[in-house]
Coordinates of C-alpha atoms in Angstrom, one line a residue:
M135 CA 58.0 37.1 3.1
A136 CA 58.3 39.2 0.0
E137 CA 55.1 38.7 -2.4
E138 CA 57.8 38.5 -5.6
S139 CA 59.5 35.7 -3.7
V140 CA 55.9 33.4 -2.8
L141 CA 56.2 29.9 -5.5
V142 CA 52.9 28.2 -4.0
R143 CA 50.5 30.0 -1.9
M144 CA 47.5 27.6 -0.7
A145 CA 44.0 29.2 0.5
G146 CA 40.9 27.4 2.5
I147 CA 42.0 23.8 1.3
G148 CA 39.3 21.3 2.4
K149 CA 39.7 17.8 1.6
R150 CA 37.4 13.9 2.5
Y151 CA 37.8 10.6 3.6
G152 CA 34.9 8.4 3.6
G153 CA 34.0 10.1 7.2
V154 CA 37.4 10.8 7.9
R155 CA 38.1 15.2 7.0
A156 CA 41.8 15.0 6.7
C157 CA 41.9 19.1 5.7
E158 CA 40.3 21.8 6.5
G159 CA 41.4 24.7 5.5
V160 CA 44.7 24.8 5.8
G161 CA 46.9 27.5 4.3
F162 CA 50.7 27.2 2.9
T163 CA 52.9 29.0 1.3
L164 CA 56.3 28.5 -0.3
G165 CA 59.1 30.8 -0.5
A166 CA 61.6 30.8 -3.7
G167 CA 65.1 28.5 -2.1
E168 CA 63.2 28.6 1.3
V169 CA 63.1 24.9 3.1
H170 CA 59.3 24.6 4.6
A171 CA 59.2 21.7 7.7
L172 CA 55.5 20.6 7.8
L173 CA 54.7 18.7 10.6
G174 CA 51.9 16.7 12.4
E175 CA 50.9 13.3 13.6
N176 CA 50.4 10.7 11.4
G177 CA 46.7 11.6 10.6
A178 CA 47.9 15.1 10.5
G179 CA 46.4 16.0 6.3
K180 CA 50.1 16.7 5.9
S181 CA 51.1 14.1 2.8
T182 CA 47.1 14.8 1.8
L183 CA 48.0 18.3 1.8
M184 CA 51.5 18.3 -0.8
R185 CA 49.5 14.7 -2.4
I186 CA 46.8 18.2 -3.4
L187 CA 49.8 20.3 -4.6
S188 CA 51.5 17.6 -6.4
G189 CA 48.3 16.2 -8.4
D190 CA 47.9 13.3 -6.9
I191 CA 44.7 14.3 -5.3
T192 CA 42.4 16.3 -8.2
D193 CA 38.6 16.3 -6.0
Y194 CA 39.2 18.6 -2.5
E195 CA 38.0 22.2 -1.6
G196 CA 40.3 25.6 -1.5
D197 CA 42.7 27.2 -4.6
I198 CA 46.5 27.0 -5.2
E199 CA 48.5 29.4 -6.7
V200 CA 52.0 29.3 -8.2
D201 CA 54.6 32.4 -9.7
G202 CA 51.0 34.7 -8.3
Q203 CA 48.5 32.7 -11.3
P204 CA 45.7 30.3 -9.8
V205 CA 46.2 26.7 -11.1
R206 CA 44.6 23.4 -10.4
F207 CA 46.2 20.8 -11.0
A208 CA 44.7 17.6 -13.4
G209 CA 47.4 15.7 -12.2
P210 CA 50.7 15.0 -11.3
T211 CA 51.9 15.0 -16.1
D212 CA 50.5 18.9 -14.9
A213 CA 51.7 19.4 -11.7
Q214 CA 54.9 18.5 -13.5
T215 CA 54.9 20.8 -16.1
A216 CA 54.2 23.3 -14.0
G217 CA 57.6 22.9 -11.7
I218 CA 56.3 20.5 -8.7
A219 CA 57.2 17.5 -8.0
M220 CA 56.9 15.0 -4.7
I221 CA 59.3 12.6 -3.0
H222 CA 57.3 10.3 -1.8
Q223 CA 56.9 7.7 1.8
E224 CA 55.8 5.0 0.3
L225 CA 57.5 4.4 -3.1
D226 CA 56.9 4.2 -6.1
L227 CA 58.9 2.1 -8.1
V228 CA 58.5 -0.2 -10.9
P229 CA 60.6 -3.3 -9.3
G230 CA 61.5 -5.4 -12.7
L231 CA 62.7 -2.6 -14.3
S232 CA 66.8 -1.0 -13.5
V233 CA 67.6 2.0 -11.7
A234 CA 67.9 4.2 -14.3
D235 CA 64.4 2.9 -16.5
N236 CA 62.6 3.8 -13.8
I237 CA 64.0 7.5 -13.0
F238 CA 62.9 8.4 -16.8
L239 CA 60.0 6.2 -16.9
G240 CA 57.7 8.2 -19.0
R241 CA 60.1 10.3 -20.1
E242 CA 63.0 7.9 -21.7
L243 CA 65.0 9.7 -23.5
R244 CA 65.8 8.8 -27.2
T245 CA 68.1 9.2 -30.3
S246 CA 67.8 11.2 -33.3
L247 CA 66.3 7.8 -34.5
R248 CA 63.2 8.2 -31.9
T249 CA 64.7 4.8 -29.9
V250 CA 65.6 4.6 -26.4
D251 CA 68.9 6.0 -26.4
R252 CA 69.6 3.2 -23.5
R253 CA 73.2 5.0 -23.1
R254 CA 71.8 7.9 -22.8
M255 CA 70.1 7.5 -19.4
Y256 CA 72.6 5.2 -18.8
R257 CA 74.8 7.7 -18.0
E258 CA 72.7 10.2 -17.1
A259 CA 71.2 8.0 -14.4
K260 CA 74.9 7.9 -13.0
A261 CA 74.9 11.3 -12.8
L262 CA 71.9 12.0 -10.8
L263 CA 72.8 8.9 -8.8
T264 CA 76.0 10.1 -8.3
R265 CA 75.0 14.1 -7.2
S266 CA 72.9 12.7 -4.6
G267 CA 75.5 10.3 -2.6
V268 CA 74.7 7.3 -4.0
D269 CA 76.5 4.6 -5.2
L270 CA 74.8 2.2 -7.3
D271 CA 74.6 0.6 -10.4
P272 CA 72.0 1.8 -13.2
G273 CA 71.3 -0.9 -14.4
R274 CA 70.9 -3.1 -12.0
P275 CA 66.6 -4.0 -11.7
V276 CA 65.0 -1.8 -8.2
G277 CA 63.7 -5.1 -7.4
E278 CA 67.5 -6.1 -6.0
L279 CA 68.0 -3.1 -4.1
R280 CA 66.3 -2.3 -0.6
V281 CA 64.2 -0.4 1.2
G282 CA 66.7 2.8 1.8
E283 CA 68.5 2.5 -1.3
Q284 CA 64.9 2.6 -3.4
Q285 CA 64.7 5.9 -1.5
L286 CA 68.0 7.3 -3.0
V287 CA 66.7 6.7 -6.3
T288 CA 63.3 8.3 -5.4
I289 CA 65.5 11.2 -4.4
A290 CA 67.7 11.3 -7.9
K291 CA 64.3 10.7 -9.8
A292 CA 62.5 13.9 -8.8
I293 CA 65.8 15.6 -9.1
S294 CA 65.8 15.0 -12.5
L295 CA 63.2 16.6 -12.9
D296 CA 64.5 20.5 -12.3
A297 CA 61.4 21.2 -10.6
R298 CA 61.4 24.3 -8.7
V299 CA 59.1 24.0 -6.1
L300 CA 59.8 20.0 -4.7
V301 CA 57.9 17.7 -1.8
M302 CA 60.5 15.3 0.0
D303 CA 57.7 13.8 2.5
E304 CA 59.9 11.7 5.4
P305 CA 62.9 11.8 3.0
T306 CA 65.7 10.6 5.3
S307 CA 62.9 7.4 7.1
A308 CA 65.3 4.5 5.6
L309 CA 68.3 6.5 5.5
T310 CA 72.1 5.9 6.9
T311 CA 73.7 8.4 8.7
S312 CA 76.1 9.5 6.1
E313 CA 73.1 9.4 3.7
V314 CA 71.4 11.9 5.4
E315 CA 74.4 14.0 5.6
R316 CA 74.6 13.5 2.0
L317 CA 70.9 14.0 1.4
F318 CA 71.4 17.7 3.4
V319 CA 74.6 18.7 1.0
V320 CA 71.8 17.4 -2.1
I321 CA 69.2 20.2 -0.3
R322 CA 71.4 22.9 0.1
E323 CA 72.8 22.8 -3.0
L324 CA 69.3 23.5 -4.3
R325 CA 68.4 26.4 -2.4
R326 CA 70.9 28.0 -3.0
A327 CA 70.2 27.2 -6.3
G328 CA 66.1 29.0 -5.8
V329 CA 64.1 25.6 -5.3
G330 CA 61.0 25.3 -3.0
I331 CA 61.1 22.1 -0.9
V332 CA 58.7 21.4 1.2
Y333 CA 60.5 18.9 3.5
I334 CA 57.7 17.0 6.0
S335 CA 59.4 14.6 8.5
H336 CA 59.2 13.6 12.1
R337 CA 63.1 14.3 13.5
M338 CA 63.1 16.9 14.9
E339 CA 66.6 17.2 15.4
E340 CA 66.6 17.4 10.4
I341 CA 63.7 20.1 11.2
A342 CA 66.3 22.0 12.9
Q343 CA 69.4 21.6 10.8
I344 CA 67.8 22.0 7.2
A345 CA 64.5 23.8 7.9
D346 CA 64.3 27.6 6.8
R347 CA 60.4 27.4 8.3
A348 CA 58.4 25.3 9.8
S349 CA 54.6 24.6 10.3
V350 CA 52.0 22.5 12.2
L351 CA 48.7 20.6 11.7
R352 CA 46.8 19.1 13.4
N353 CA 43.7 16.8 12.7
G354 CA 43.8 18.9 9.6
R355 CA 43.5 23.0 9.7
N356 CA 47.0 24.4 11.1
V357 CA 47.9 25.0 13.9
A358 CA 51.4 26.9 14.5
S359 CA 54.8 28.8 12.0
F360 CA 57.7 29.0 13.6
D361 CA 61.7 29.8 13.0
P362 CA 63.1 26.4 14.2
R363 CA 65.8 27.0 16.1
E364 CA 63.8 28.8 18.6
L365 CA 61.6 26.6 19.7
S366 CA 62.3 23.2 22.2
T367 CA 61.7 19.7 20.6
A368 CA 59.4 19.1 23.4
E369 CA 57.3 22.7 22.2
V370 CA 57.1 21.4 19.0
V371 CA 55.6 17.7 19.8
E372 CA 53.3 19.5 22.6
A373 CA 51.7 21.7 19.1
M374 CA 51.6 18.7 17.6
V375 CA 49.7 16.5 19.7
G376 CA 48.2 19.1 21.3
R377 CA 49.6 17.6 24.8
P378 CA 52.3 17.2 26.9
V379 CA 54.6 14.7 26.1
Q380 CA 57.2 13.7 28.8
T381 CA 59.3 11.3 27.9
L382 CA 59.9 9.0 24.6
F383 CA 61.1 6.4 25.7
T384 CA 60.0 4.1 29.6
T385 CA 62.9 2.4 30.3
P386 CA 63.2 -0.8 30.2
D387 CA 63.3 -3.2 33.5
A388 CA 66.0 -5.9 33.0
P389 CA 64.8 -9.3 32.6
T390 CA 64.4 -12.2 34.6
G391 CA 62.1 -14.9 32.3
A392 CA 63.7 -18.0 30.9
E393 CA 65.3 -18.1 27.4
L394 CA 63.1 -18.4 24.5
L395 CA 65.2 -18.0 21.6
R396 CA 68.3 -19.0 20.4
V397 CA 70.2 -18.7 17.1
D398 CA 73.5 -20.4 16.6
D399 CA 75.8 -19.9 14.5
L400 CA 72.9 -19.2 11.6
A401 CA 74.1 -19.1 8.4
L402 CA 71.3 -18.5 5.3
T403 CA 73.3 -20.3 1.3
P404 CA 69.9 -19.0 -1.1
R405 CA 69.9 -21.4 -4.1
R406 CA 69.7 -18.8 -6.7
P407 CA 72.5 -15.4 -5.8
R408 CA 70.3 -12.1 -4.4
P409 CA 72.7 -8.7 -5.1
G410 CA 73.0 -6.7 -2.3
R411 CA 70.7 -9.2 0.2
R412 CA 73.0 -9.2 2.8
D413 CA 72.1 -13.3 4.6
P414 CA 72.8 -14.3 6.9
A415 CA 76.3 -15.8 7.7
G416 CA 76.7 -17.2 11.4
I417 CA 75.0 -15.3 13.6
S418 CA 74.2 -16.2 17.2
L419 CA 71.7 -14.0 19.4
T420 CA 69.3 -14.9 22.7
V421 CA 66.8 -13.4 23.7
K422 CA 64.9 -14.2 27.2
A423 CA 60.2 -13.6 27.6
G424 CA 60.6 -10.5 28.8
E425 CA 63.3 -8.3 27.2
I426 CA 63.6 -6.1 23.9
V427 CA 67.2 -7.0 22.0
G428 CA 67.6 -4.7 19.6
L429 CA 69.3 -5.2 16.0
A430 CA 71.6 -2.3 15.4
G431 CA 73.7 -2.6 11.3
L432 CA 74.5 -0.7 8.7
L433 CA 73.0 -0.9 5.9
G434 CA 73.5 -4.4 4.1
A435 CA 74.3 -5.7 7.4
G436 CA 71.5 -8.1 7.1
R437 CA 68.8 -7.5 9.6
T438 CA 66.0 -7.5 7.5
E439 CA 67.5 -11.1 6.3
L440 CA 68.3 -12.3 10.2
L441 CA 64.4 -11.6 10.9
E442 CA 63.2 -13.2 7.6
T443 CA 65.1 -16.4 7.6
L444 CA 63.4 -16.5 11.5
Y445 CA 60.3 -15.9 10.5
G446 CA 59.9 -18.1 7.4
V447 CA 59.7 -15.5 4.0
A448 CA 63.5 -16.3 3.1
P449 CA 64.2 -17.6 -0.4
R450 CA 64.6 -21.3 0.1
G451 CA 68.2 -22.8 -0.1
A452 CA 70.1 -24.5 2.0
V453 CA 70.5 -23.0 6.3
A454 CA 72.7 -24.5 9.1
G455 CA 72.6 -23.4 12.7
R456 CA 70.0 -24.2 14.7
I457 CA 67.0 -22.0 15.8
V458 CA 65.4 -22.8 19.3
L459 CA 62.2 -21.7 20.5
A460 CA 61.0 -22.5 24.0
G461 CA 63.4 -24.8 24.2
K462 CA 62.5 -26.5 20.7
E463 CA 65.0 -26.3 17.5
I464 CA 62.4 -25.4 14.9
R465 CA 62.9 -24.3 11.2
P466 CA 60.0 -21.9 10.0
S467 CA 60.2 -22.1 6.5
S468 CA 57.0 -20.5 5.2
P469 CA 55.1 -17.4 7.7
R470 CA 52.1 -18.9 7.9
Q471 CA 54.1 -22.3 9.9
A472 CA 55.5 -19.4 12.1
L473 CA 52.7 -17.8 12.7
K474 CA 51.7 -21.3 14.4
Q475 CA 54.6 -21.4 16.1
G476 CA 54.9 -18.0 18.5
I477 CA 56.3 -16.3 16.1
G478 CA 54.6 -12.3 14.5
F479 CA 56.8 -10.4 12.3
V480 CA 56.2 -6.7 11.5
P481 CA 57.7 -5.7 8.0
E482 CA 59.5 -2.9 7.2
D483 CA 57.1 -2.0 3.8
R484 CA 54.3 -2.3 4.9
R485 CA 52.9 -1.6 1.5
A486 CA 54.6 -4.1 -0.3
S487 CA 54.9 -6.5 2.8
G488 CA 52.8 -5.8 5.8
L489 CA 49.3 -5.0 3.7
V490 CA 46.8 -5.1 1.1
L491 CA 45.4 -1.6 -0.1
F492 CA 42.9 -2.2 -1.1
H493 CA 40.9 -4.2 1.6
S494 CA 39.3 -3.1 4.6
I495 CA 41.0 -2.4 7.8
L496 CA 38.7 -5.3 9.1
A497 CA 39.8 -7.5 7.0
N498 CA 44.3 -6.8 7.0
T499 CA 43.4 -6.1 10.6
V500 CA 42.2 -10.5 11.2
V501 CA 43.5 -11.6 8.1
S502 CA 45.9 -13.6 10.5
S503 CA 44.2 -14.3 13.1
L504 CA 40.8 -15.6 11.1
P505 CA 40.8 -19.3 12.9
T506 CA 40.2 -17.6 16.3
Y507 CA 36.6 -15.9 15.2
G508 CA 35.5 -19.1 14.2
T509 CA 34.7 -23.1 14.2
A510 CA 35.1 -25.3 11.5
G511 CA 35.8 -23.1 9.2
V512 CA 32.8 -20.6 9.0
V513 CA 33.9 -16.8 10.5
T514 CA 31.6 -15.6 13.3
R515 CA 31.8 -11.6 11.8
R516 CA 30.9 -10.3 15.6
K517 CA 33.6 -12.1 17.0
E518 CA 36.6 -10.4 14.6
R519 CA 34.5 -6.8 14.4
A520 CA 35.0 -7.0 17.6
A521 CA 38.8 -7.9 18.1
A522 CA 39.3 -5.8 15.4
I523 CA 37.6 -2.3 17.1
R524 CA 39.6 -4.0 20.4
M525 CA 42.8 -4.0 18.9
A526 CA 41.7 0.0 17.2
D527 CA 41.4 1.1 20.5
R528 CA 43.8 -0.7 22.3
L529 CA 46.4 1.3 19.2
R530 CA 44.2 4.7 19.3
L531 CA 44.2 4.4 15.4
K532 CA 41.9 6.8 13.8
F533 CA 40.2 6.4 11.4
G534 CA 36.7 6.4 9.6
R535 CA 35.0 2.9 9.6
L536 CA 36.6 -0.6 9.8
Q537 CA 35.3 -0.8 5.9
D538 CA 37.2 2.0 4.6
E539 CA 40.2 0.9 2.5
V540 CA 43.8 0.3 4.7
G541 CA 45.2 2.3 1.9
T542 CA 42.7 5.5 3.0
L543 CA 45.0 5.1 7.0
S544 CA 48.7 7.8 7.5
G545 CA 51.6 6.0 7.0
G546 CA 51.3 5.7 11.3
N547 CA 47.6 4.0 10.7
Q548 CA 49.2 1.8 8.5
Q549 CA 51.5 0.3 10.3
K550 CA 49.4 0.0 13.6
V551 CA 47.6 -2.2 11.6
V552 CA 50.2 -4.8 10.2
F553 CA 51.1 -4.2 14.3
G554 CA 47.4 -4.8 15.5
R555 CA 47.4 -7.8 13.0
M556 CA 50.1 -9.5 14.3
M557 CA 49.2 -9.5 17.8
L558 CA 46.4 -11.1 17.5
T559 CA 48.0 -13.7 16.7
G560 CA 49.2 -13.6 20.3
P561 CA 52.3 -14.1 19.6
R562 CA 55.1 -15.7 22.1
L563 CA 58.8 -13.8 20.3
L564 CA 57.7 -10.5 18.0
L565 CA 60.4 -9.3 15.2
L566 CA 60.0 -6.0 14.1
D567 CA 61.8 -4.0 11.6
E568 CA 62.0 -1.0 11.5
P569 CA 58.0 -0.9 13.0
T570 CA 58.8 3.6 13.4
R571 CA 59.4 4.0 10.1
G572 CA 57.6 7.0 9.0
V573 CA 55.4 8.0 12.3
D574 CA 55.2 10.4 14.0
V575 CA 56.5 11.5 18.0
G576 CA 53.3 10.9 19.4
A577 CA 52.3 7.6 17.8
K578 CA 56.7 6.6 18.4
A579 CA 55.6 6.6 22.2
E580 CA 52.6 4.7 21.8
I581 CA 54.1 2.1 20.8
Y582 CA 57.1 2.1 23.0
R583 CA 54.6 1.9 25.4
L584 CA 53.0 -0.7 23.8
L585 CA 55.8 -3.0 23.8
G586 CA 57.2 -2.8 26.8
E587 CA 53.9 -3.7 28.6
L588 CA 54.3 -6.5 25.7
A589 CA 57.3 -7.2 27.3
A590 CA 55.5 -7.2 30.7
Q591 CA 53.5 -10.3 30.2
G592 CA 56.6 -11.9 29.4
L593 CA 56.7 -11.4 25.0
G594 CA 60.4 -11.6 23.6
V595 CA 61.0 -9.2 21.5
L596 CA 63.2 -8.9 18.4
L597 CA 63.6 -5.5 16.9
A598 CA 65.7 -4.3 14.0
S599 CA 66.2 -0.4 13.8
S600 CA 68.7 2.8 12.2
E601 CA 68.1 5.0 15.0
L602 CA 69.7 4.2 17.6
P603 CA 68.8 6.5 20.1
E604 CA 65.9 4.0 20.0
L605 CA 67.4 0.9 19.8
I606 CA 69.5 2.5 23.8
G607 CA 66.2 3.5 24.7
V608 CA 63.8 1.0 24.7
C609 CA 65.8 -2.3 24.5
D610 CA 67.4 -4.1 27.2
R611 CA 70.2 -5.1 24.9
V612 CA 71.5 -4.5 20.9
V613 CA 73.2 -7.0 18.4
V614 CA 75.4 -5.8 16.5
L615 CA 75.3 -7.1 12.6
K616 CA 78.1 -6.9 10.2
D617 CA 78.7 -8.5 6.8
G618 CA 75.8 -10.9 7.7
R619 CA 77.0 -11.4 11.0
N620 CA 76.6 -10.1 15.1
V621 CA 80.0 -8.5 15.5
A622 CA 79.4 -6.5 19.3
E623 CA 77.2 -6.6 22.1
F624 CA 76.0 -3.9 24.3
A625 CA 73.6 -3.6 27.2
T626 CA 72.1 -1.0 26.8
A627 CA 72.7 0.6 30.3
G628 CA 76.2 1.7 29.8
A629 CA 75.7 1.7 25.7
S630 CA 76.0 5.2 23.2
E631 CA 75.2 6.2 20.0
G632 CA 78.7 5.6 19.6
D633 CA 79.6 3.3 20.6
L634 CA 76.9 0.9 18.6
L635 CA 77.8 2.7 15.7
A636 CA 81.7 3.1 16.3
A637 CA 81.0 -1.7 16.6
A638 CA 78.6 -1.5 13.1
M639 CA 81.6 0.1 11.6
G640 CA 84.1 -1.9 12.0
E641 CA 85.8 -0.3 14.6
G642 CA 83.7 -1.9 17.6
T643 CA 84.9 -5.3 19.6
L644 CA 83.0 -7.9 21.6
F645 CA 81.4 -6.7 24.9
D646 CA 80.6 -9.1 28.0
K647 CA 76.8 -8.9 27.9
A648 CA 76.3 -9.7 31.6
E649 CA 79.2 -6.7 32.2
G650 CA 78.4 -4.5 29.1
V651 CA 81.6 -3.9 29.4
R652 CA 84.7 -4.2 26.9

């Protein structure tokens, strides 16, 4: 790369969290008009490196140059002034503010009288959303949006900064296929305008499609840099994990257990309307012991809302239909009640719904199963710690000390903590909402292996995912939802991604679940 085209040069970057070395002697360059993919397992140091570049982390070793000039940012504002913006994997929006207010937060547009010019903010926010391929009302509160819609708002916010360097950390993790395609159109427009883009993703097919160059970090160090079109997915994954990954999915065995869960015509009518939410409107399905059943559907189909209703976290309202677990009709009204009945839930937004970020890894791991570690309300710390260590080993969790704050872990390791916490409750039925969102290929394989083990032990799993290969590769059956109803059901042995997508879009018909044919 010619020196005059280099926007960013990072050299000898080092950062430590407690006993964990997140980055050690890392180098990275980014050119004008280049999309440079940054790859690696969760905990490899990708997000840490980019948070240093964007001014989020100010205490680090090494040197950074922007346009050939040495810089050391005191915070994100300094980085933005230098033309560097970052779209974080974990969303940093204010739920109570509108979409427009979030986009211009801290940079509010003013009238000639110095009052906030809300009309102009609304108008410009609408234009930014349209440019990003989003059809949203700029006046709508962000807290009413789905995770995928919130992610699109953060992308529009970053574009509004007119940055010369844009860091995208897992920007497509909650997007539909059509939204990803629209995002790629925007990225190509930015590239033609000379913007340098750092693209962090675990989706190999995206890297080959959009990146000009790719670099791999492992254990906080540089290990490879290459043209993403010159290496196979297997070779890239091996560079990331340091070992061959033979297969990502394991073919599930046909379930032989008795019916564990039956949902008959389940519908929820909240007392208060929930704009943008699609509550169950007549869903029926079953899950057998030892079976993994997938939930497919487009954004807004009602997958998350179904899982929330089963776990007792749906809003108050009239519930119709029946939920039968192990032959007994239930109606969970709270997570505590659901846990007692043997239902565990791993939510999509782990930071907002699954973790207390300023509490320890230990506390977050055992909080849902505390009664099992003592008697008469007195917890035996030795038992509590032993359970956490056992689960950390089983999930191959990367951490320094159990007393470290869980917020210091990488996104994938945070997800493992939520997963482990639910497993320690000993559930009969496990509800999973996008369980591998933002998780690297190696960790995905570990989660799939674990799901296979749990199913073999007789656990029932209901798994909602936007990744069609995941549903087909992991599940025994897939139920497709649309507008809060089940519209199709597939035996995965005879189904394709096209079948699932056609059904989700309303172009499919019901499949015979025994035969897997129309």
